[in-house]
Amino acid sequence: MSEVVGPEGGRMRELLRVGPGTVDLTAIDPRSTPGLPAAAGRGPTRKEWARAQVELIGAELGRQQEMLYASAQSAAGPGGATSAPAQADAGLDGNRPRRVLLVLQAMDCGGKDGTVKRVAGAMNPLGLHIRSFGPPTEEELRHDFLWRVRRALPPPGYVGVFNRSHYEDVLIARVEGLVDEATWRSRYAIINDFERELTEQAVTVVKVMLHISYDEQGERLMERLIDPAKFWKYNPSDLDTRARWGDYQAAYAEAFERCGTDAAPWFVVPADRKWYRDWAVAHLLRETFDGLDLGYPPADFDVERERDRLRSQRRE
């Protein structure tokens, strides 16, 4: 196998998108494999096939990421100003270098870290900007809930990855009663305005929920309690959160309904099968990059002249 095989039945951005309207997560089978082509085969073969495909897609993502980064660097120019040749490059939106932001949300053990490692890890660290969001610090609590998120946005030309995100402020904040209902309900509109602002600033937002089942989460938690090498991943509070499973599913569903827009849609990836999860997210990113129609920036110098100068140089 030497080429990427596309999904069957449509693009992954169409097959996995949820909303608008009411979202029923119970209707989405966490063990399903939307878009997986017949070429994947059956049984264990599918896992091997998918992993090989992720490697091939990773090489494409790396090339696209390099174009994104190169366009931004060219736009900055020697003195930081946008150069004329770079303005016409496909990697720019008007005069603004593009950025891509992958937002990953999931219940505990949903596979956010694994997705970052296997999918984002295929790209060049030079152009990656990965941020994780835990409980807010005292300083962060002194500001509005988007303050720390804005500070974590990827620079122009970078691919940013949020491991958890601003959606925690309408998920855990809602379920655990960290703020009153009026406060978390008001945040939906604020988030929509924020994400619209991002798209106007040439940020392409890809929001992914890794959807695992209650039973699969239980198995993964037990693995963390059996394998000493995984003790560090376990937190007793994980079981407290698990006890509120239904409340969290309802919170996710309303977030999708309220904040699934054309500019920043939500995608739900069935994630009980890790190999499928990685394959699906890799394709989502691939299709996102393809939609940007990126290219390498043209030279802002006389190429032939520089070649002649190089040829004329001789070591003394």
Coordinates of C-alpha atoms in Angstrom, one line a residue:
M1 CA 0.0 0.0 0.0
S2 CA 1.6 3.2 -1.2
E3 CA -1.3 5.7 -1.5
V4 CA -4.0 7.2 0.7
V5 CA -7.4 5.6 0.2
G6 CA -10.2 8.0 0.8
P7 CA -13.3 7.3 2.8
E8 CA -16.4 5.6 1.3
G9 CA -19.8 7.3 1.3
G10 CA -18.6 10.9 1.3
R11 CA -16.1 13.1 3.0
M12 CA -15.4 12.6 6.7
R13 CA -16.3 16.2 7.3
E14 CA -19.8 15.3 6.0
L15 CA -20.1 11.8 7.6
L16 CA -19.0 12.9 11.1
R17 CA -20.5 16.4 11.3
V18 CA -23.3 16.8 13.9
G19 CA -26.1 19.4 14.0
P20 CA -27.6 21.8 13.5
G21 CA -30.5 21.0 15.8
T22 CA -30.9 18.5 18.6
V23 CA -28.1 16.0 18.9
D24 CA -28.7 12.5 20.3
L25 CA -25.3 11.0 21.3
T26 CA -27.0 7.7 22.1
A27 CA -27.8 7.3 18.4
I28 CA -24.1 7.4 17.5
D29 CA -22.4 4.0 18.1
P30 CA -19.0 4.5 19.6
R31 CA -17.8 1.3 17.9
S32 CA -19.0 2.2 14.5
T33 CA -16.6 3.0 11.6
P34 CA -18.2 5.6 9.3
G35 CA -16.4 6.0 6.0
L36 CA -14.1 3.0 6.5
P37 CA -13.6 1.6 3.0
A38 CA -13.9 -2.0 2.0
A39 CA -10.2 -1.9 1.2
A40 CA -9.6 -2.0 5.0
G41 CA -10.6 -5.7 5.0
R42 CA -11.9 -7.6 8.0
G43 CA -10.9 -8.4 11.5
P44 CA -7.3 -7.6 12.7
T45 CA -6.4 -6.7 9.1
R46 CA -8.5 -3.5 9.4
K47 CA -6.4 -2.2 12.3
E48 CA -3.1 -2.8 10.5
W49 CA -4.5 -1.2 7.3
A50 CA -5.8 1.9 9.2
R51 CA -2.5 2.4 11.0
A52 CA -0.6 2.2 7.7
Q53 CA -3.0 4.7 6.2
V54 CA -2.5 7.1 9.1
E55 CA 1.3 7.0 8.4
L56 CA 0.7 7.9 4.8
I57 CA -1.8 10.6 5.7
G58 CA 0.7 11.9 8.3
A59 CA 3.2 12.5 5.5
E60 CA 0.6 14.5 3.6
L61 CA -0.3 16.5 6.7
G62 CA 3.4 17.2 7.3
R63 CA 3.7 18.6 3.8
Q64 CA 0.6 20.8 4.1
Q65 CA 1.7 22.0 7.5
E66 CA 5.0 23.0 6.0
M67 CA 3.2 25.1 3.3
L68 CA 1.1 26.7 6.0
Y69 CA 4.2 27.6 8.1
A70 CA 6.3 28.7 5.0
S71 CA 3.5 31.0 3.8
A72 CA 3.4 32.8 7.2
Q73 CA 7.1 33.1 7.4
S74 CA 7.2 34.6 3.9
A75 CA 4.4 37.0 4.7
A76 CA 6.3 38.3 7.7
G77 CA 9.3 39.2 5.5
P78 CA 12.7 40.2 6.8
G79 CA 11.3 43.0 8.9
G80 CA 8.1 41.4 9.9
A81 CA 5.9 43.1 7.3
T82 CA 3.9 41.2 4.8
S83 CA 5.8 41.0 1.5
A84 CA 4.0 41.6 -1.8
P85 CA 4.7 38.1 -3.3
A86 CA 3.5 36.4 -0.2
Q87 CA 0.2 38.3 -0.3
A88 CA -0.7 36.4 -3.5
D89 CA 0.2 33.0 -2.1
A90 CA -2.5 30.4 -1.6
G91 CA -1.5 30.1 2.1
L92 CA -2.8 33.5 2.9
D93 CA -6.3 34.8 3.4
G94 CA -6.0 38.3 2.0
N95 CA -3.1 39.7 3.9
R96 CA -3.6 37.4 6.9
P97 CA -1.5 34.2 7.2
R98 CA -3.7 31.2 8.0
R99 CA -3.9 29.1 11.1
V100 CA -5.5 25.8 11.8
L101 CA -6.9 24.9 15.3
L102 CA -7.9 21.4 16.2
V103 CA -10.1 21.3 19.3
L104 CA -10.3 17.9 21.1
Q105 CA -12.9 17.1 23.7
A106 CA -13.8 13.8 25.2
M107 CA -14.9 12.1 28.4
D108 CA -12.0 10.8 30.6
C109 CA -10.0 8.0 28.7
G110 CA -11.5 9.2 25.4
G111 CA -8.2 9.2 23.7
K112 CA -7.2 12.9 23.4
D113 CA -3.6 12.2 24.3
G114 CA -3.4 9.3 21.9
T115 CA -4.8 11.3 19.1
V116 CA -2.3 14.1 19.6
K117 CA 0.5 11.6 19.7
R118 CA -0.5 9.6 16.6
V119 CA -2.1 12.2 14.4
A120 CA -0.6 15.6 15.3
G121 CA 2.7 13.8 16.1
A122 CA 3.1 13.1 12.4
M123 CA 3.6 16.8 11.8
N124 CA 6.7 18.9 12.3
P125 CA 7.0 20.1 15.9
L126 CA 8.4 23.4 14.5
G127 CA 4.9 24.4 13.3
L128 CA 2.8 22.8 16.1
H129 CA 1.3 24.6 19.0
I130 CA -0.2 22.1 21.5
R131 CA -2.0 23.3 24.7
S132 CA -3.8 21.4 27.4
F133 CA -6.4 23.0 29.7
G134 CA -6.8 21.9 33.2
P135 CA -8.6 23.6 36.2
P136 CA -8.0 27.4 35.9
T137 CA -5.3 28.9 38.0
E138 CA -6.0 31.8 40.4
E139 CA -4.7 34.2 37.9
E140 CA -7.0 32.8 35.2
L141 CA -10.0 33.0 37.5
R142 CA -9.5 36.7 37.8
H143 CA -10.3 37.1 34.1
D144 CA -13.1 36.0 31.8
F145 CA -13.2 32.4 30.8
L146 CA -11.8 33.0 27.3
W147 CA -8.7 34.9 28.6
R148 CA -6.5 31.9 28.9
V149 CA -7.8 30.5 25.6
R150 CA -6.9 33.6 23.6
R151 CA -3.4 33.5 25.1
A152 CA -3.1 29.8 23.9
L153 CA -4.1 30.4 20.3
P154 CA -1.5 29.2 17.7
P155 CA 0.6 31.9 16.0
P156 CA 0.0 32.6 12.3
G157 CA 1.2 29.7 10.2
Y158 CA 0.9 27.1 13.0
V159 CA -1.3 24.2 13.6
G160 CA -2.7 24.5 17.1
V161 CA -4.1 21.6 19.1
F162 CA -6.3 22.2 22.2
N163 CA -6.4 19.1 24.5
R164 CA -9.7 20.2 26.1
S165 CA -10.7 23.8 25.5
H166 CA -13.1 26.6 26.2
Y167 CA -15.9 24.1 26.0
E168 CA -14.9 22.9 29.5
D169 CA -16.7 26.1 30.6
V170 CA -20.0 24.8 29.4
L171 CA -19.3 21.2 30.3
I172 CA -17.6 20.6 33.7
A173 CA -18.6 24.1 34.8
R174 CA -22.2 23.2 34.1
V175 CA -22.3 19.6 35.4
E176 CA -20.2 20.3 38.6
G177 CA -22.0 23.5 39.4
L178 CA -18.9 25.6 39.2
V179 CA -21.0 28.6 38.1
D180 CA -24.7 29.3 38.1
E181 CA -26.9 28.3 35.2
A182 CA -27.4 31.9 33.9
T183 CA -23.6 32.2 33.6
W184 CA -22.9 29.0 31.7
R185 CA -25.9 29.5 29.5
S186 CA -24.7 32.9 28.5
R187 CA -21.4 31.4 27.4
Y188 CA -22.8 29.7 24.3
A189 CA -23.3 33.0 22.6
I190 CA -19.9 34.3 23.7
I191 CA -18.2 31.1 22.3
N192 CA -20.0 31.5 19.0
D193 CA -18.8 35.2 18.8
F194 CA -15.3 34.1 19.7
E195 CA -15.2 31.4 17.0
R196 CA -16.7 33.7 14.4
E197 CA -13.9 36.2 15.3
L198 CA -11.3 33.4 14.8
T199 CA -12.6 32.6 11.3
E200 CA -12.5 36.2 10.4
Q201 CA -8.9 36.2 11.5
A202 CA -8.1 33.3 9.0
V203 CA -8.2 30.6 11.7
T204 CA -9.8 27.4 10.5
V205 CA -11.3 25.6 13.5
V206 CA -11.8 21.9 13.6
K207 CA -13.8 20.8 16.7
V208 CA -13.8 17.1 17.5
M209 CA -15.5 15.1 20.2
L210 CA -14.0 11.6 20.7
H211 CA -17.0 9.6 21.5
I212 CA -16.5 6.5 23.7
S213 CA -19.0 4.2 25.4
Y214 CA -19.5 3.9 29.1
D215 CA -18.3 0.3 29.0
E216 CA -15.2 1.2 27.1
Q217 CA -14.3 3.9 29.5
G218 CA -14.7 1.4 32.4
E219 CA -12.2 -1.0 30.7
R220 CA -9.7 1.8 30.1
L221 CA -10.0 3.0 33.7
M222 CA -9.4 -0.5 34.9
E223 CA -6.3 -0.8 32.8
R224 CA -4.9 2.3 34.6
L225 CA -5.6 0.6 37.9
I226 CA -3.9 -2.7 36.9
D227 CA -0.8 -1.5 35.1
P228 CA 1.7 0.3 37.4
A229 CA 3.0 2.2 34.3
K230 CA -0.4 3.8 34.0
F231 CA -1.1 4.7 37.6
W232 CA 0.0 8.3 36.9
K233 CA -2.9 8.6 34.4
Y234 CA -5.5 7.8 37.0
N235 CA -7.2 10.2 39.3
P236 CA -9.8 9.2 41.9
S237 CA -12.0 12.0 40.7
D238 CA -12.4 10.2 37.4
L239 CA -14.9 7.9 39.1
D240 CA -16.8 10.9 40.4
T241 CA -17.1 12.3 36.9
R242 CA -18.1 8.8 35.5
A243 CA -21.0 8.8 38.0
R244 CA -22.3 11.9 36.2
W245 CA -22.1 10.2 32.7
G246 CA -25.6 11.1 31.7
D247 CA -25.3 14.7 32.8
Y248 CA -22.1 15.1 30.8
Q249 CA -23.6 13.5 27.7
A250 CA -26.5 16.0 27.9
A251 CA -24.0 18.9 28.3
Y252 CA -22.1 17.8 25.2
A253 CA -25.3 17.4 23.2
E254 CA -26.4 21.0 24.1
A255 CA -22.9 22.4 23.3
F256 CA -23.2 20.8 19.8
E257 CA -26.7 22.2 19.3
R258 CA -25.8 25.7 20.5
C259 CA -22.3 26.0 19.1
G260 CA -22.3 23.9 15.9
T261 CA -22.0 26.5 13.2
D262 CA -21.0 26.5 9.5
A263 CA -17.9 28.5 10.4
A264 CA -16.9 26.1 13.2
P265 CA -18.9 22.8 13.0
W266 CA -18.6 19.9 15.5
F267 CA -17.5 16.4 14.5
V268 CA -18.2 13.4 16.6
V269 CA -15.7 10.6 16.0
P270 CA -16.6 7.1 17.3
A271 CA -13.6 6.3 19.5
D272 CA -14.0 2.9 21.1
R273 CA -11.7 1.6 18.3
K274 CA -8.5 3.5 18.7
W275 CA -7.3 2.7 15.2
Y276 CA -10.4 4.0 13.7
R277 CA -10.3 7.1 15.8
D278 CA -6.8 8.0 14.5
W279 CA -7.8 7.2 10.9
A280 CA -10.9 9.4 11.1
V281 CA -9.2 12.4 12.7
A282 CA -6.3 12.2 10.3
H283 CA -8.8 12.3 7.4
L284 CA -10.7 15.2 8.9
L285 CA -7.4 17.2 9.1
R286 CA -6.4 16.1 5.6
E287 CA -9.7 17.3 4.2
T288 CA -9.4 20.6 6.1
F289 CA -6.0 21.3 4.7
D290 CA -7.2 20.4 1.2
G291 CA -9.9 23.0 1.5
L292 CA -7.3 25.7 2.2
D293 CA -5.7 25.2 -1.2
L294 CA -2.2 25.8 0.2
G295 CA 1.0 26.2 -1.8
Y296 CA 4.6 27.1 -1.2
P297 CA 5.3 30.8 -1.4
P298 CA 7.1 32.1 -4.4
A299 CA 10.7 33.4 -4.1
D300 CA 11.0 37.1 -3.2
F301 CA 14.4 37.3 -4.8
D302 CA 15.9 36.6 -8.3
V303 CA 16.4 32.9 -8.3
E304 CA 18.6 32.8 -11.4
R305 CA 20.8 35.6 -10.1
E306 CA 21.3 33.7 -6.8
R307 CA 22.2 30.5 -8.7
D308 CA 24.8 32.4 -10.7
R309 CA 26.2 33.9 -7.5
L310 CA 26.5 30.4 -6.0
R311 CA 28.2 28.9 -9.0
S312 CA 30.7 31.8 -9.2
Q313 CA 31.9 31.2 -5.6
R314 CA 35.1 29.2 -5.3
R315 CA 36.9 28.2 -2.3
E316 CA 40.3 29.9 -2.1

